[in-house]
Coordinates of C-alpha atoms in Angstrom, one line a residue:
Chain A
X18 CA 0.2 -0.1 0.3
X19 CA 1.1 3.1 -1.0
X20 CA -0.2 5.7 2.2
X21 CA -1.8 4.6 4.9
X22 CA -4.0 8.1 4.8
X23 CA -7.4 7.7 5.1
X24 CA -10.0 9.8 3.9
X25 CA -13.5 10.3 5.1
X26 CA -16.4 10.1 2.8
X27 CA -19.9 10.5 3.3
X28 CA -22.7 9.2 1.1
X29 CA -25.9 11.2 -0.1
X30 CA -27.4 8.5 2.7
X31 CA -24.9 10.0 5.1
X32 CA -23.0 6.8 5.4
X33 CA -19.6 7.0 5.8
X34 CA -16.8 5.5 4.3
X35 CA -13.6 4.9 5.3
X36 CA -11.2 4.9 1.9
X37 CA -7.8 4.5 1.5
X38 CA -6.1 7.5 -0.2
X39 CA -4.5 6.1 -2.8
X40 CA -7.8 4.0 -3.8
X41 CA -9.7 7.5 -3.4
X42 CA -7.8 9.5 -6.4
X43 CA -8.9 6.7 -8.9
X44 CA -12.2 9.0 -9.1
X45 CA -11.2 12.2 -10.6
X46 CA -14.3 14.1 -8.7
X47 CA -13.2 13.2 -5.4
X48 CA -9.7 14.1 -6.5
X49 CA -10.8 17.6 -7.4
X50 CA -12.8 18.0 -4.3
X51 CA -10.1 16.9 -2.2
X52 CA -8.4 19.8 -2.8
X53 CA -11.5 21.9 -1.8
X54 CA -12.1 21.9 1.7
X55 CA -15.5 20.8 3.3
X56 CA -16.7 19.1 0.2
X57 CA -18.7 16.1 0.3
X58 CA -19.9 13.3 -2.7
X59 CA -23.5 12.4 -3.2
X60 CA -23.5 9.1 -4.3
X61 CA -25.9 6.0 -3.6
X62 CA -24.3 4.6 -1.0
X63 CA -24.7 0.7 -2.7
X64 CA -22.7 2.4 -5.7
X65 CA -20.0 4.0 -3.7
X66 CA -19.1 0.1 -2.4
X67 CA -18.9 -1.2 -5.3
X68 CA -17.0 1.5 -7.1
X69 CA -14.2 1.4 -4.3
X70 CA -13.8 -2.4 -4.4
X71 CA -13.2 -2.1 -7.9
X72 CA -10.8 0.9 -7.5
X73 CA -9.4 -0.8 -4.6
X74 CA -8.9 -4.2 -6.3
X75 CA -7.5 -2.4 -9.1
X76 CA -4.7 -0.6 -7.3
X77 CA -3.9 -3.5 -5.4
X78 CA -3.5 -6.2 -8.2
X79 CA -2.3 -3.2 -10.2
X80 CA 1.4 -4.2 -10.8
X81 CA 1.6 -8.0 -10.6
X82 CA -1.2 -9.8 -12.0
X83 CA -1.6 -11.1 -14.9
X84 CA -4.4 -10.2 -17.2
X85 CA -6.6 -13.0 -17.4
X86 CA -7.4 -13.1 -13.7
X87 CA -8.3 -9.7 -13.8
X88 CA -10.3 -10.1 -16.5
X89 CA -11.6 -13.2 -14.6
X90 CA -13.1 -11.1 -11.7
X91 CA -13.7 -8.2 -13.4
X92 CA -16.4 -10.5 -15.5
X93 CA -17.9 -11.3 -12.6
X94 CA -18.2 -8.5 -10.7
X95 CA -19.9 -7.3 -14.2
X96 CA -22.4 -10.1 -13.7
X97 CA -25.4 -7.9 -12.3
X98 CA -28.6 -7.1 -13.0
X99 CA -29.4 -4.1 -15.7
X100 CA -30.6 -1.7 -13.0
X101 CA -27.3 -2.5 -11.0
X102 CA -25.3 -2.1 -13.8
X103 CA -26.9 0.9 -14.4
X104 CA -26.5 2.8 -11.4
X105 CA -22.7 1.6 -11.4
X106 CA -22.5 3.0 -14.9
X107 CA -23.9 6.6 -13.4
X108 CA -21.9 6.2 -10.4
X109 CA -18.7 5.6 -12.6
X110 CA -19.6 8.4 -14.8
X111 CA -20.2 10.8 -11.9
X112 CA -17.5 10.2 -9.7
X113 CA -15.1 9.8 -12.9
X114 CA -13.5 6.8 -12.6
X115 CA -11.8 5.7 -16.2
X116 CA -11.1 1.8 -15.4
X117 CA -14.7 1.2 -13.6
X118 CA -16.2 3.4 -16.6
X119 CA -14.7 1.3 -19.4
X120 CA -15.4 -2.0 -17.6
X121 CA -19.2 -1.5 -17.5
X122 CA -19.1 0.1 -20.9
X123 CA -17.4 -3.1 -22.3
X124 CA -20.1 -5.3 -20.0
X125 CA -23.1 -3.4 -21.8
X126 CA -21.7 -3.5 -25.3
X127 CA -20.9 -7.5 -24.7
X128 CA -24.8 -7.8 -23.8
X129 CA -25.7 -5.8 -26.8
X130 CA -23.9 -7.8 -29.2
X131 CA -25.3 -11.0 -27.5
X132 CA -28.6 -9.6 -28.3
X133 CA -30.3 -11.7 -31.8
X134 CA -32.4 -8.5 -32.8
X135 CA -34.0 -5.1 -32.6
X136 CA -36.2 -6.8 -30.6
X137 CA -34.7 -8.1 -28.0
X138 CA -31.6 -4.9 -27.8
X139 CA -35.2 -2.6 -27.1
X140 CA -36.5 -5.3 -24.1
X141 CA -33.4 -5.4 -22.8
X142 CA -32.3 -1.6 -22.6
X143 CA -36.3 -1.0 -21.5
X144 CA -36.0 1.4 -25.1
X145 CA -39.1 2.6 -26.6
X146 CA -39.7 2.8 -30.3
X147 CA -40.1 6.3 -31.3
X148 CA -40.3 5.6 -34.8
X149 CA -43.9 6.2 -36.6
X150 CA -44.9 3.0 -38.9
X151 CA -43.2 4.3 -42.4
X152 CA -40.2 5.5 -40.9
X153 CA -39.2 2.1 -38.8
X154 CA -39.9 0.3 -42.5
X155 CA -37.6 3.0 -44.4
X156 CA -35.2 2.6 -41.1
X157 CA -35.3 -0.9 -41.6
X158 CA -34.9 -1.1 -45.3
X159 CA -31.8 1.0 -45.5
X160 CA -30.0 -1.3 -42.1
X161 CA -30.8 -4.7 -44.1
X162 CA -28.0 -3.8 -47.0
X163 CA -25.6 -6.0 -45.3
X164 CA -28.7 -9.0 -45.3
X165 CA -28.8 -11.8 -48.0
Chain B
X10 CA -35.2 0.7 -16.0
X11 CA -35.0 2.6 -18.6
X12 CA -31.5 3.4 -19.7
X13 CA -32.3 4.8 -22.4
X14 CA -33.7 8.0 -21.1
X15 CA -31.3 8.0 -18.8
X16 CA -28.0 7.8 -20.0
X17 CA -26.9 11.1 -21.3
X18 CA -25.4 10.7 -25.3
X19 CA -21.7 10.7 -24.0
X20 CA -21.9 7.3 -22.5
X21 CA -23.9 5.4 -25.1
X22 CA -20.9 7.0 -27.6
X23 CA -18.6 5.2 -25.2
X24 CA -20.6 2.1 -24.9
X25 CA -20.6 2.2 -29.0
X26 CA -16.7 2.8 -29.1
X27 CA -15.5 0.5 -26.9
X28 CA -18.4 -2.3 -29.0
X29 CA -16.0 -1.5 -32.0
X30 CA -13.1 -1.6 -30.4
X31 CA -13.1 -4.3 -27.6
X32 CA -16.1 -6.0 -28.2
X33 CA -16.0 -7.4 -31.8
X34 CA -18.9 -5.4 -32.8
X35 CA -19.9 -5.3 -36.7
X36 CA -21.5 -3.6 -39.1
X37 CA -24.5 -5.8 -38.4
X38 CA -24.2 -4.9 -34.7
X39 CA -24.8 -1.2 -35.4
X40 CA -27.3 -1.2 -37.8
X41 CA -29.4 -2.9 -35.0
X42 CA -28.6 -0.8 -32.8
X43 CA -29.7 2.2 -35.1
X44 CA -33.2 0.4 -35.2
X45 CA -34.1 0.7 -32.1
X46 CA -34.6 4.5 -31.7
X47 CA -34.3 8.2 -32.7
X48 CA -31.6 9.1 -31.0
X49 CA -29.3 5.8 -31.0
X50 CA -30.2 6.1 -35.3
X51 CA -28.5 9.1 -34.6
X52 CA -25.8 7.2 -32.2
X53 CA -24.9 4.9 -34.4
X54 CA -24.3 6.8 -37.4
X55 CA -21.3 8.2 -36.2
X56 CA -18.4 8.9 -38.8
X57 CA -16.3 7.9 -35.9
X58 CA -17.3 4.5 -35.5
X59 CA -17.8 3.7 -39.2
X60 CA -14.1 4.9 -39.9
X61 CA -13.1 2.7 -37.1
X62 CA -15.0 0.0 -39.3
X63 CA -14.1 0.6 -42.5
X64 CA -10.0 0.6 -41.4
X65 CA -10.6 -2.7 -40.2
X66 CA -12.6 -4.7 -42.8
X67 CA -11.3 -2.4 -45.7
X68 CA -8.2 -1.3 -44.7
X69 CA -5.8 0.3 -47.5
X70 CA -8.6 1.4 -49.5
X71 CA -8.3 5.2 -50.3
X72 CA -12.1 7.2 -50.0
X73 CA -13.1 10.2 -51.2
X74 CA -15.8 11.9 -49.1
X75 CA -19.8 11.0 -47.9
X76 CA -20.3 9.5 -44.7
X77 CA -18.5 6.8 -43.3
X78 CA -21.5 4.5 -43.2
X79 CA -22.6 4.6 -46.6
X80 CA -19.4 4.2 -47.5
X81 CA -19.2 1.2 -45.9
X82 CA -21.8 -0.3 -47.0
X83 CA -20.4 0.7 -50.8
X84 CA -17.7 -1.2 -50.1
X85 CA -19.2 -3.8 -48.5
X86 CA -21.8 -4.1 -51.6
X87 CA -18.8 -4.6 -54.2
X88 CA -17.2 -6.9 -51.9
X89 CA -20.4 -8.6 -52.0
X90 CA -20.4 -8.9 -55.9
X91 CA -16.8 -10.0 -55.9
X92 CA -17.2 -12.9 -53.3
X93 CA -20.4 -14.3 -55.0
X94 CA -18.4 -15.0 -58.6
X95 CA -15.3 -16.1 -57.1
X96 CA -18.3 -18.8 -55.4
X97 CA -19.5 -19.2 -58.5
X98 CA -16.0 -19.7 -60.7
X99 CA -15.3 -21.7 -57.9
X100 CA -18.2 -24.0 -58.1
X101 CA -17.8 -24.0 -61.8
X102 CA -13.8 -25.4 -61.7
X103 CA -15.3 -28.2 -59.1
X104 CA -17.8 -29.2 -61.5
X105 CA -15.4 -29.6 -64.5
X106 CA -13.1 -31.3 -61.8
X107 CA -16.1 -34.4 -61.1
X108 CA -17.0 -34.4 -64.7
X109 CA -12.5 -35.3 -65.7
X110 CA -12.6 -37.9 -62.8
X111 CA -16.1 -39.4 -64.5
X112 CA -13.9 -39.5 -67.9
X113 CA -10.4 -40.9 -66.5
X114 CA -12.8 -43.9 -64.3
X115 CA -14.6 -44.6 -67.9
X116 CA -11.0 -45.1 -69.1
X117 CA -9.6 -47.4 -67.0
X118 CA -12.9 -49.9 -67.3
X119 CA -12.9 -49.9 -71.0
X120 CA -8.9 -50.5 -70.0
X121 CA -10.0 -53.0 -67.4
X122 CA -12.4 -55.4 -69.8
X123 CA -9.5 -55.3 -72.2
X124 CA -7.2 -57.1 -70.2
X125 CA -9.8 -59.0 -69.1
X126 CA -10.8 -60.2 -72.5
X127 CA -7.3 -61.3 -72.9
X128 CA -6.4 -62.9 -69.8
X129 CA -10.2 -65.1 -70.7
X130 CA -8.6 -66.2 -74.3
X131 CA -4.8 -67.0 -72.7
X132 CA -6.7 -69.5 -70.1
X133 CA -8.6 -70.8 -72.7
X134 CA -5.8 -71.6 -75.2
X135 CA -3.7 -72.9 -71.9
X136 CA -6.5 -75.3 -71.6
X137 CA -6.7 -76.6 -75.0
X138 CA -3.5 -76.8 -74.6
X139 CA -3.0 -78.7 -71.8
X140 CA -5.4 -81.1 -73.5
X141 CA -3.2 -81.3 -76.2
X142 CA -0.4 -82.5 -74.0
X143 CA -2.4 -85.2 -72.1
X144 CA -3.7 -86.4 -75.2
X145 CA 0.4 -86.6 -76.4
X146 CA 1.3 -88.6 -73.1
X147 CA -2.0 -90.9 -73.0
X148 CA -0.7 -91.8 -76.7
X149 CA 2.4 -94.0 -75.2
X150 CA -0.1 -96.0 -73.1
X151 CA -2.5 -98.9 -74.1
X152 CA -6.1 -97.1 -75.0
X153 CA -9.2 -98.4 -76.5
X154 CA -8.9 -97.2 -80.5
X155 CA -11.9 -95.2 -79.8
X156 CA -9.7 -93.1 -77.7
X157 CA -6.8 -93.0 -79.2
X158 CA -8.1 -91.8 -82.9
X159 CA -9.4 -88.7 -81.3
X160 CA -6.6 -87.7 -79.2
X161 CA -4.1 -88.5 -82.5
X162 CA -5.8 -86.2 -83.9
X163 CA -6.0 -83.9 -81.4
X164 CA -2.0 -84.1 -81.5
X165 CA -1.7 -83.6 -85.4
X166 CA -4.2 -80.5 -85.2
X167 CA -2.5 -78.7 -82.8
X168 CA 0.6 -77.1 -85.0
X169 CA 2.3 -74.9 -82.4
X170 CA 5.0 -76.5 -80.0
X171 CA 3.3 -77.0 -77.0
X172 CA 5.5 -76.8 -74.0
X173 CA 6.7 -74.0 -75.5
X174 CA 3.5 -72.6 -75.8
X175 CA 2.6 -73.2 -72.9
X176 CA 5.3 -71.4 -71.1
X177 CA 4.8 -68.4 -73.0
X178 CA 1.1 -68.6 -72.0
X179 CA 1.9 -69.5 -68.5
X180 CA 4.0 -65.6 -68.8
X181 CA 1.6 -63.7 -70.3
X182 CA -1.2 -65.1 -67.9
X183 CA 0.8 -63.9 -65.1
X184 CA 1.1 -60.3 -66.5
X185 CA -2.5 -59.8 -67.4
X186 CA -3.1 -60.7 -63.6
X187 CA -0.2 -58.4 -62.5
X188 CA -1.8 -55.6 -64.9
X189 CA -5.4 -56.1 -63.7
X190 CA -4.6 -55.3 -60.2
X191 CA -3.1 -52.6 -61.7
X192 CA -6.0 -51.1 -63.1
X193 CA -8.0 -51.8 -60.0
X194 CA -6.2 -49.8 -57.9
X195 CA -6.0 -47.3 -60.4
X196 CA -10.2 -47.7 -60.6
X197 CA -10.3 -47.8 -57.0
X198 CA -8.5 -44.1 -56.5
X199 CA -9.9 -42.7 -59.6
X200 CA -13.3 -43.8 -57.7
X201 CA -12.4 -42.2 -54.2
X202 CA -11.3 -38.4 -55.8
X203 CA -14.2 -38.5 -57.9
X204 CA -15.6 -39.2 -54.8
X205 CA -14.3 -36.2 -52.6
X206 CA -14.8 -33.8 -55.1
X207 CA -18.3 -34.8 -55.2
X208 CA -18.9 -34.4 -51.6
X209 CA -16.7 -30.6 -52.0
X210 CA -19.3 -29.5 -54.8
X211 CA -22.2 -30.7 -52.5
X212 CA -21.0 -28.6 -49.6
X213 CA -20.0 -25.7 -51.5
X214 CA -23.4 -25.3 -53.6
X215 CA -25.1 -26.2 -49.9
X216 CA -27.4 -23.2 -49.1
X217 CA -29.6 -23.5 -46.0
X218 CA -32.9 -22.3 -47.6
X219 CA -32.7 -23.2 -51.1
X220 CA -32.4 -26.2 -49.8
X221 CA -35.4 -26.8 -47.7
X222 CA -38.0 -25.7 -50.2
X223 CA -37.2 -27.6 -53.0
X224 CA -39.5 -30.6 -52.9
X225 CA -38.7 -34.1 -53.8
X226 CA -41.6 -37.1 -53.4
X227 CA -44.9 -35.9 -52.9
X228 CA -45.9 -37.6 -49.8
X229 CA -47.8 -36.8 -46.7
X230 CA -44.3 -36.8 -44.7
X231 CA -42.9 -34.3 -46.9
X232 CA -45.4 -32.0 -46.8
X233 CA -45.8 -31.7 -43.3
X234 CA -42.1 -31.4 -43.4
X235 CA -42.6 -28.6 -46.2
X236 CA -45.2 -26.8 -44.4
X237 CA -43.1 -26.7 -41.2
X238 CA -39.8 -25.8 -43.2
X239 CA -41.9 -22.5 -45.1
X240 CA -42.9 -21.5 -41.8
X241 CA -39.2 -21.2 -41.2
X242 CA -38.5 -19.7 -43.8
X243 CA -40.7 -16.5 -43.5
X244 CA -39.2 -16.3 -40.2
X245 CA -35.7 -16.2 -42.0
X246 CA -36.8 -13.3 -44.5
X247 CA -37.3 -11.1 -41.7
X248 CA -34.6 -8.7 -41.1
X249 CA -33.9 -8.5 -37.3
X250 CA -34.3 -12.6 -37.1
X251 CA -31.5 -13.0 -39.8
X252 CA -28.8 -11.1 -37.7
X253 CA -27.9 -14.4 -35.8
X254 CA -26.0 -15.1 -39.2

């Protein structure tokens, strides 16, 4: 561990987390806020835990672990339901943690890739079809040039 | 669970970018996403994404202008044309290979027949000569006059020197048998090559949809089967269902 200095972070639910400073600064937001006095980060509690867990692991394993093990852990870490994933995504975005952001984005991309067709994508992500019927047909035609 | 409305544009962009760079997104995935909603349509049509796909799928080609997506489409269709023609040529080549093998097989069959005929006539002559030599041996012992007469006739009618002719014929029979073995092997080999080529041709021509809509015999089972597969065929016609390929 690089430093033993801990920072106290208060979440939206008024719970206080003690986190290693080296991990805390993985979040760009915290880093910049740390320079300001008396600032608080308002994030949903659950995601604080999730984010720190991941950031913690990253810092710990940074130089020694082999790539495969890291990605194994990561793939298990991201196997949560869509709601959790969503929250994790928003939290990572808000806290500006680059590695976490990329991890979640990759997981979402994999989910999209695994979807067999448009309907499944819409269902999975709760996307509303805002095309008028005629427009939709046009769009489908435009995008079906790759099918036999 | 309403992702689309709550995620800001730049997050969707990040997802799509990472999709292309790390999750092996293909043009099909991007097209799928763009059919989902207006916003996703706009976000997935961006040049940055399609330029990346172009550089992966069609590298080393100079581009002119226009949107990256339409450029990709043009290149893709050109490539598809090219592949279609290459496939047709390959099928033609394979078909001519098959007919070449068939021709060779016919040739070998002819030679086999000829050789067998030769063998048979040699064997026939041999058996006759054996009868003659038996007869000449038998003449040295007492025989009833009838038999003797016949045997004398046989020996006198034979104009060739029996022993040497028998030797020659024995050689010829041996050679014929050898030659027949050679031809047999050649036939088997050629047949094997023919069968391989036929198999290859069959797999080249195979198309999962087309073959199912062909009808052969008209019995109840086939009719039922065809109806079920026709429904499957219609299912495959819808673009979104095709994306599984």
